[in-house]
Coordinates of C-alpha atoms and ligand atoms in Angstrom, one line a residue:
Chain A
M1 CA 50.8 -110.3 -14.3
T2 CA 48.5 -111.5 -17.0
Q3 CA 45.2 -113.0 -17.0
A4 CA 46.3 -116.3 -18.5
I5 CA 42.9 -117.9 -18.2
S6 CA 39.7 -116.2 -19.1
V7 CA 36.8 -115.9 -16.7
E8 CA 34.6 -118.0 -19.0
E9 CA 37.1 -120.8 -18.8
I10 CA 37.4 -120.5 -15.0
K11 CA 33.6 -120.6 -14.8
A12 CA 33.4 -123.7 -16.9
A13 CA 36.1 -125.4 -14.9
M14 CA 34.5 -124.4 -11.6
E15 CA 31.1 -125.8 -12.6
A16 CA 32.6 -129.0 -13.8
A17 CA 34.6 -129.5 -10.6
V18 CA 32.0 -128.4 -8.1
P19 CA 28.6 -129.9 -9.1
G20 CA 25.7 -127.6 -8.5
C21 CA 27.6 -124.4 -8.1
R22 CA 26.1 -121.3 -9.6
A23 CA 28.5 -118.7 -11.0
E24 CA 27.7 -115.6 -12.9
I25 CA 30.1 -113.5 -14.8
L26 CA 29.9 -109.8 -14.1
R27 CA 31.4 -107.8 -16.9
N28 CA 33.7 -104.8 -16.4
E29 CA 33.4 -102.7 -19.5
S30 CA 36.2 -100.3 -18.5
P31 CA 39.6 -100.6 -20.2
S32 CA 40.9 -102.8 -17.4
A33 CA 38.3 -105.4 -18.5
Q34 CA 38.6 -107.1 -15.1
H35 CA 35.6 -109.3 -15.2
S36 CA 34.5 -111.0 -12.0
L37 CA 32.8 -114.1 -10.9
L38 CA 29.8 -113.9 -8.7
I39 CA 29.5 -117.2 -6.8
D40 CA 26.8 -118.6 -4.6
H41 CA 27.0 -119.0 -0.8
E42 CA 26.5 -122.8 -0.6
H43 CA 29.4 -123.8 -2.7
A44 CA 31.7 -120.9 -2.1
V45 CA 34.2 -122.7 0.1
N46 CA 34.4 -125.7 -2.3
V47 CA 34.8 -123.3 -5.3
A48 CA 37.5 -121.4 -3.4
A49 CA 39.3 -124.7 -2.5
F50 CA 39.1 -125.7 -6.1
L51 CA 40.6 -122.4 -7.4
R52 CA 43.4 -122.7 -4.9
D53 CA 44.2 -126.4 -5.6
D54 CA 43.5 -126.8 -9.3
M55 CA 46.8 -127.6 -11.1
A56 CA 46.1 -125.1 -13.9
L57 CA 44.8 -122.2 -11.8
R58 CA 46.7 -122.5 -8.5
L59 CA 45.3 -119.3 -7.1
D60 CA 47.3 -119.6 -3.9
F61 CA 47.3 -116.0 -2.9
C62 CA 44.3 -113.9 -1.8
S63 CA 45.7 -110.4 -1.9
C64 CA 42.7 -108.4 -0.9
V65 CA 39.2 -108.6 0.5
S66 CA 37.0 -105.6 0.1
G67 CA 33.5 -104.8 1.2
V68 CA 31.0 -102.9 -0.9
D69 CA 27.7 -101.4 0.2
W70 CA 24.9 -101.3 -2.4
P71 CA 22.1 -99.4 -0.8
D72 CA 18.4 -99.8 -1.8
R73 CA 17.9 -98.2 -5.2
E74 CA 14.8 -96.8 -6.8
I75 CA 14.6 -96.9 -10.5
T76 CA 12.2 -94.6 -12.3
E77 CA 11.3 -95.5 -15.8
K78 CA 8.8 -94.2 -18.3
V79 CA 6.7 -96.9 -20.0
K80 CA 4.1 -96.7 -22.7
V81 CA 0.9 -98.5 -21.8
K82 CA -2.3 -98.9 -23.8
K83 CA -5.3 -97.6 -21.9
T84 CA -9.0 -97.3 -22.6
V85 CA -10.1 -93.7 -22.1
T86 CA -13.4 -92.2 -22.5
T87 CA -13.5 -89.2 -25.0
P88 CA -15.6 -86.2 -24.2
E89 CA -18.1 -87.5 -26.7
G90 CA -18.6 -90.6 -24.6
E91 CA -16.8 -93.1 -26.8
A92 CA -14.4 -95.6 -25.5
Q93 CA -11.1 -95.3 -27.2
E94 CA -7.7 -96.9 -26.9
Q95 CA -4.8 -94.6 -26.5
D96 CA -1.0 -94.7 -25.7
V97 CA -0.4 -93.2 -22.3
E98 CA 3.0 -92.6 -20.7
E99 CA 3.4 -93.8 -17.2
T100 CA 6.2 -93.5 -14.7
R101 CA 6.9 -96.7 -12.8
K102 CA 9.1 -96.9 -9.8
T103 CA 10.8 -100.1 -8.9
M104 CA 12.7 -100.6 -5.7
I105 CA 15.9 -102.7 -6.0
P106 CA 16.7 -103.9 -2.6
G107 CA 20.3 -103.3 -1.4
F108 CA 22.9 -105.8 -0.4
L109 CA 26.4 -106.0 0.8
E110 CA 29.2 -107.5 -1.3
A111 CA 32.6 -109.0 -0.6
V112 CA 35.2 -108.9 -3.4
Y113 CA 38.3 -111.2 -3.3
H114 CA 41.3 -110.6 -5.5
L115 CA 43.2 -113.8 -6.2
F116 CA 46.6 -114.3 -7.7
S117 CA 48.8 -117.3 -8.3
I118 CA 52.3 -116.9 -7.1
E119 CA 53.3 -120.2 -8.5
K120 CA 51.9 -119.7 -12.0
K121 CA 52.4 -115.9 -12.0
H122 CA 48.9 -115.0 -13.1
G123 CA 46.0 -113.0 -11.8
P124 CA 44.0 -111.3 -10.6
V125 CA 40.9 -113.4 -10.6
V126 CA 38.1 -111.4 -9.0
L127 CA 35.6 -113.3 -6.9
R128 CA 32.4 -111.8 -5.5
M129 CA 29.8 -112.8 -3.1
R130 CA 26.6 -110.9 -2.2
T131 CA 24.4 -111.0 0.9
V132 CA 20.7 -111.4 0.7
N133 CA 20.1 -108.0 2.2
R134 CA 21.7 -105.3 4.3
G135 CA 19.8 -106.2 7.5
G136 CA 19.7 -109.4 9.4
D137 CA 20.7 -111.5 6.5
A138 CA 24.0 -109.9 5.9
R139 CA 25.8 -113.2 6.0
L140 CA 28.4 -114.7 3.8
P141 CA 30.6 -117.9 4.1
S142 CA 34.1 -117.1 5.2
L143 CA 36.9 -118.0 2.9
T144 CA 39.5 -117.8 5.6
P145 CA 39.7 -121.6 5.9
V146 CA 40.9 -121.5 2.3
W147 CA 43.1 -118.4 2.3
R148 CA 44.6 -117.5 5.7
S149 CA 45.4 -114.0 4.4
A150 CA 41.6 -113.3 4.3
E151 CA 41.3 -113.5 8.1
F152 CA 42.0 -109.8 9.1
Q153 CA 40.4 -108.4 6.0
E154 CA 37.2 -110.3 6.5
R155 CA 37.3 -109.0 10.1
E156 CA 37.7 -105.5 8.7
A157 CA 34.7 -106.0 6.3
F158 CA 32.7 -107.2 9.3
D159 CA 33.8 -104.3 11.4
L160 CA 33.1 -101.5 8.8
Y161 CA 30.3 -103.0 6.7
G162 CA 28.7 -105.5 9.1
I163 CA 29.1 -108.5 6.8
V164 CA 29.0 -111.6 9.1
F165 CA 31.4 -114.2 7.8
E166 CA 30.2 -117.6 8.8
G167 CA 33.0 -120.1 9.5
H168 CA 35.5 -117.3 10.3
P169 CA 37.7 -118.5 13.2
D170 CA 37.8 -115.2 15.1
L171 CA 35.2 -112.7 13.9
R172 CA 35.7 -109.7 16.1
R173 CA 35.9 -106.0 15.4
I174 CA 39.4 -105.0 14.3
L175 CA 39.6 -101.3 13.9
M176 CA 36.7 -100.0 16.0
W177 CA 36.2 -101.2 19.6
E178 CA 34.0 -103.9 21.0
G179 CA 30.7 -102.4 21.8
F180 CA 30.7 -100.0 18.9
A181 CA 27.2 -100.3 17.4
D182 CA 27.5 -98.8 13.9
Y183 CA 29.1 -99.9 10.6
P184 CA 30.8 -96.7 9.5
M185 CA 31.6 -97.5 5.9
R186 CA 28.0 -98.1 5.0
K187 CA 26.6 -95.4 2.8
D188 CA 23.8 -94.5 5.2
Y189 CA 26.1 -94.1 8.2
V190 CA 25.9 -90.7 9.8
P191 CA 28.6 -89.8 12.3
P192 CA 27.3 -88.5 15.7
A193 CA 26.9 -84.7 15.7
E194 CA 29.5 -83.0 17.8
D195 CA 28.8 -79.4 18.5
D196 CA 31.9 -77.3 18.3
V197 CA 30.3 -74.2 17.1
E198 CA 27.7 -72.4 19.2
A199 CA 25.5 -69.6 18.0
V200 CA 25.0 -66.9 20.5
A201 CA 22.7 -63.8 20.3
K202 CA 24.4 -60.5 19.7
Chain B
M1 CA 63.3 -54.5 42.3
D2 CA 64.1 -51.3 40.5
Q3 CA 65.4 -52.1 37.1
E4 CA 67.9 -49.3 37.0
L5 CA 69.4 -50.2 40.3
K6 CA 69.6 -53.8 39.1
I7 CA 71.6 -52.6 36.1
E8 CA 73.8 -50.4 38.2
L9 CA 74.6 -53.2 40.6
S10 CA 75.4 -55.6 37.7
K11 CA 78.0 -53.0 36.5
H12 CA 79.7 -53.6 39.8
G13 CA 79.7 -57.3 39.5
I14 CA 76.6 -57.9 41.7
F15 CA 73.9 -60.1 40.2
T16 CA 70.5 -59.7 41.7
T17 CA 67.4 -61.7 40.9
T18 CA 64.1 -62.8 42.4
F19 CA 63.1 -66.2 43.3
E20 CA 60.4 -66.2 40.7
E21 CA 62.7 -65.3 37.9
L22 CA 65.2 -67.9 38.9
Y23 CA 62.5 -70.6 39.2
N24 CA 61.0 -69.8 35.8
W25 CA 64.4 -69.5 34.2
G26 CA 65.2 -73.0 35.3
R27 CA 61.9 -74.4 34.3
K28 CA 61.6 -72.9 30.9
N29 CA 65.1 -74.1 29.9
S30 CA 64.5 -77.7 30.9
V31 CA 61.2 -78.6 29.4
W32 CA 61.4 -82.3 28.7
P33 CA 58.9 -83.7 26.2
L34 CA 57.3 -87.0 26.4
T35 CA 58.5 -89.5 23.8
F36 CA 55.5 -90.4 21.6
G37 CA 54.2 -89.6 18.2
L38 CA 50.9 -90.3 16.6
A39 CA 51.1 -89.8 12.9
C40 CA 52.9 -88.0 10.1
C41 CA 53.5 -84.9 12.3
A42 CA 55.7 -87.0 14.5
I43 CA 58.2 -87.2 11.7
E44 CA 58.5 -83.5 11.7
M45 CA 58.9 -83.5 15.5
I46 CA 61.7 -86.1 15.2
A47 CA 63.3 -84.0 12.6
T48 CA 63.1 -81.0 15.0
T49 CA 65.2 -82.9 17.6
M50 CA 67.8 -84.0 15.1
A51 CA 71.1 -82.2 14.2
R52 CA 69.7 -79.8 11.5
Y53 CA 67.1 -78.1 13.7
D54 CA 68.4 -79.2 17.1
L55 CA 65.7 -78.6 19.7
A56 CA 68.4 -79.2 22.3
R57 CA 69.4 -75.5 21.9
F58 CA 66.3 -74.7 23.9
G59 CA 66.8 -77.2 26.6
A60 CA 64.4 -79.8 25.4
E61 CA 66.8 -82.4 24.2
V62 CA 65.8 -85.1 26.6
F63 CA 62.7 -86.9 25.4
R64 CA 61.5 -88.9 28.3
A65 CA 60.0 -92.3 27.7
S66 CA 58.0 -92.2 30.9
P67 CA 55.2 -89.7 31.5
R68 CA 56.4 -89.4 35.2
Q69 CA 59.6 -87.7 34.0
A70 CA 58.1 -85.5 31.3
D71 CA 56.9 -81.8 31.5
L72 CA 55.6 -81.4 28.0
M73 CA 53.3 -83.4 25.8
I74 CA 53.6 -82.7 22.1
V75 CA 50.5 -84.2 20.5
S76 CA 52.0 -84.7 17.2
G77 CA 49.5 -86.1 14.8
T78 CA 46.1 -87.6 14.3
V79 CA 44.4 -88.6 17.5
T80 CA 42.0 -91.4 16.6
K81 CA 39.1 -92.0 18.9
K82 CA 40.6 -95.3 19.8
M83 CA 43.8 -93.6 20.9
A84 CA 42.3 -90.6 22.7
P85 CA 41.7 -92.3 26.1
Q86 CA 45.4 -93.4 26.1
V87 CA 46.5 -89.8 25.3
V88 CA 44.4 -88.4 28.2
R89 CA 45.7 -91.1 30.5
L90 CA 49.3 -90.3 29.6
Y91 CA 48.6 -86.7 30.3
N92 CA 47.1 -87.6 33.7
Q93 CA 50.2 -89.5 34.6
M94 CA 52.5 -86.6 34.0
P95 CA 53.4 -84.6 37.1
E96 CA 52.6 -80.9 37.4
P97 CA 53.7 -78.5 36.1
K98 CA 52.8 -79.9 32.7
Y99 CA 52.2 -78.4 29.3
V100 CA 50.7 -79.4 26.0
I101 CA 51.5 -78.4 22.5
A102 CA 48.9 -79.5 19.9
M103 CA 50.9 -80.0 16.8
G104 CA 49.3 -79.9 13.3
A105 CA 45.8 -79.7 11.9
C106 CA 44.9 -83.1 13.2
A107 CA 45.7 -82.5 16.8
I108 CA 44.0 -79.1 16.9
S109 CA 40.9 -80.0 14.9
G110 CA 40.9 -83.4 13.3
G111 CA 42.5 -81.9 10.2
P112 CA 41.9 -83.7 6.9
F113 CA 40.1 -86.5 8.8
R114 CA 37.7 -84.2 10.6
D115 CA 34.6 -85.6 8.9
G116 CA 35.6 -89.2 9.5
Y117 CA 34.1 -91.6 12.0
N118 CA 37.3 -92.5 13.6
V119 CA 39.2 -89.3 14.4
L120 CA 38.9 -87.0 17.4
K121 CA 38.2 -83.4 16.4
G122 CA 41.0 -81.9 18.4
I123 CA 42.7 -83.0 21.6
D124 CA 41.6 -79.8 23.3
R125 CA 38.2 -81.5 23.9
Y126 CA 39.7 -83.5 26.8
I127 CA 42.9 -81.8 28.0
P128 CA 44.0 -78.1 28.2
V129 CA 46.3 -77.1 25.4
D130 CA 48.9 -74.4 25.8
V131 CA 50.0 -73.8 22.3
H132 CA 48.2 -74.8 19.0
I133 CA 50.2 -75.1 15.8
P134 CA 48.4 -75.1 12.5
G135 CA 49.9 -76.8 9.5
C136 CA 49.8 -80.2 7.8
P137 CA 52.5 -80.9 8.9
P138 CA 53.9 -77.8 10.6
R139 CA 57.6 -77.4 9.7
P140 CA 60.2 -77.8 12.4
E141 CA 60.5 -74.0 12.6
A142 CA 56.8 -73.9 13.5
L143 CA 57.4 -76.4 16.3
M144 CA 60.3 -74.4 17.5
H145 CA 58.2 -71.3 17.4
A146 CA 55.6 -73.0 19.5
F147 CA 58.2 -74.2 21.9
I148 CA 59.6 -70.6 22.3
T149 CA 56.0 -69.4 22.7
L150 CA 55.6 -71.9 25.5
Q151 CA 58.9 -70.8 27.1
K152 CA 57.7 -67.2 27.1
K153 CA 54.5 -68.4 28.7
I154 CA 56.4 -70.2 31.4
D155 CA 58.6 -67.2 32.0
A156 CA 55.6 -65.0 32.6
Q157 CA 54.1 -67.2 35.2
Q158 CA 53.8 -65.8 38.7
L159 CA 54.3 -67.8 41.8
T160 CA 51.8 -65.9 43.9
G161 CA 48.6 -64.0 43.4
E162 CA 45.4 -64.9 41.6
E163 CA 47.2 -65.1 38.3
R164 CA 49.4 -68.0 39.4
P165 CA 49.2 -71.1 37.1
R166 CA 47.1 -74.1 37.7
H167 CA 49.7 -76.3 39.3
L168 CA 50.1 -73.8 42.2
K169 CA 46.4 -73.7 42.9
A170 CA 45.4 -76.5 45.3
N171 CA 41.9 -76.8 44.2
E172 CA 42.5 -77.0 40.4
P173 CA 42.5 -80.4 38.9
S174 CA 45.7 -81.9 37.5
E175 CA 43.9 -84.9 36.1
F176 CA 41.1 -85.0 33.6
P177 CA 38.4 -87.6 33.0
V178 CA 39.4 -90.3 30.5
P179 CA 36.7 -90.7 27.9
E180 CA 35.0 -94.1 27.5
F181 CA 34.3 -96.1 24.3
G182 CA 30.6 -95.7 23.7
E183 CA 28.2 -97.2 21.2
H184 CA 28.5 -94.4 18.6
G185 CA 31.7 -92.7 19.7
L186 CA 33.6 -91.5 22.7
E187 CA 31.6 -90.7 25.8
P188 CA 31.5 -87.9 26.7
A189 CA 32.2 -86.3 23.3
Q190 CA 34.1 -83.5 25.1
N191 CA 34.9 -82.4 28.5
P192 CA 32.8 -79.2 29.1
D193 CA 35.3 -77.9 31.7
V194 CA 38.1 -77.9 29.2
F195 CA 36.5 -77.4 25.8
H196 CA 34.6 -74.3 24.9
P197 CA 32.9 -74.3 21.5
L198 CA 33.6 -71.6 19.1
R199 CA 31.0 -68.9 19.5
I200 CA 29.5 -67.3 16.5
L201 CA 27.5 -64.1 16.9
G202 CA 24.1 -64.5 15.4
Q203 CA 21.3 -61.9 14.9
Ligands
SF4_301 S1 48.2 -82.6 10.4 FE1 48.8 -83.5 8.4 S2 50.9 -84.1 8.7 FE2 50.0 -83.8 10.8 S3 49.2 -85.8 11.4 FE3 47.6 -84.7 10.4 S4 47.6 -85.4 8.3 FE4 49.6 -85.9 9.2

């Protein structure tokens, strides 16, 4: 299959068709060059319906929904700053001083949708949505009303990553049981310790 | 009975045996496994029963689809935590005397999925296992070896005395608690009456 229409064109068509929608192109620099479109929550369902119904795109098949966990990141960078220091002689002098700065980048959860057109034989178009954070606001709009095939996969992303898909017709755990409290595919998940080795004194 | 006398008698066309021998001989040659498979190892188990390997030669050709009619549970494959309660329940539904072969790395220890969140680290945490077979998957020969090992074990069982097997002791359990789905995993994580952690000698 080929990428008949570039992401830039899709973005332009999307913004023209759904007024107010905010899309961002995320570049993929690897040889596959599968660039993706990051879309906002508010217009996501309308954008998805447009992608499915537009006569040129006809992305009628959502082949895959994946969850991604991006934990909190800390970036350390060295910056040069000008500082006034007092020399031993008692004079005020301006000097370049190197400082390390730490910035916290808050984590989020992401859902990635791979879309194809069976009618037009092109694809994939990669759509992404990101939650505000990894805690209580891990919510995204569900695209199941647009693509039925997303139903079980969104449930799986809910089950294993804890992304709450709003508007999903039947959001329950699918692989783990009801009453399971953790989200095992998150990077900070630690499985319960099970002692099967016992150290004994000689 | 004196072994020499027995041989002497058989030379004259007289066959002698003990009740115990007859009983064990009958049991060991009609061990019917329960029909169920859990993962890739099940494919090897199926191959073992087919024409090339032919487990029927050892009297185990009839795989029973009901635990009530089965004597042997071959745990062939990965036991997920979601499946473990059902496996224990099936074991509980089998009538005594019953035996378990844990087939493959998954069934004996969790195998390649041991560090995962979803796989039980060995079925011997909940039910007593008679024969463990390592391998991923074990070849049909290994399963047959396990089966013959089990037959030897059955043959050596005594009907009386302190050494008699579990099913002949009135106060030993034939059912084991079924684990529950908990918030972080199965509860309890193991049955301490059945599972004994590996002991490592420290200083
Ligand atoms: S031990 Fe290997 S072959 Fe057997 S069920 Fe596990 S992964 Fe599959």
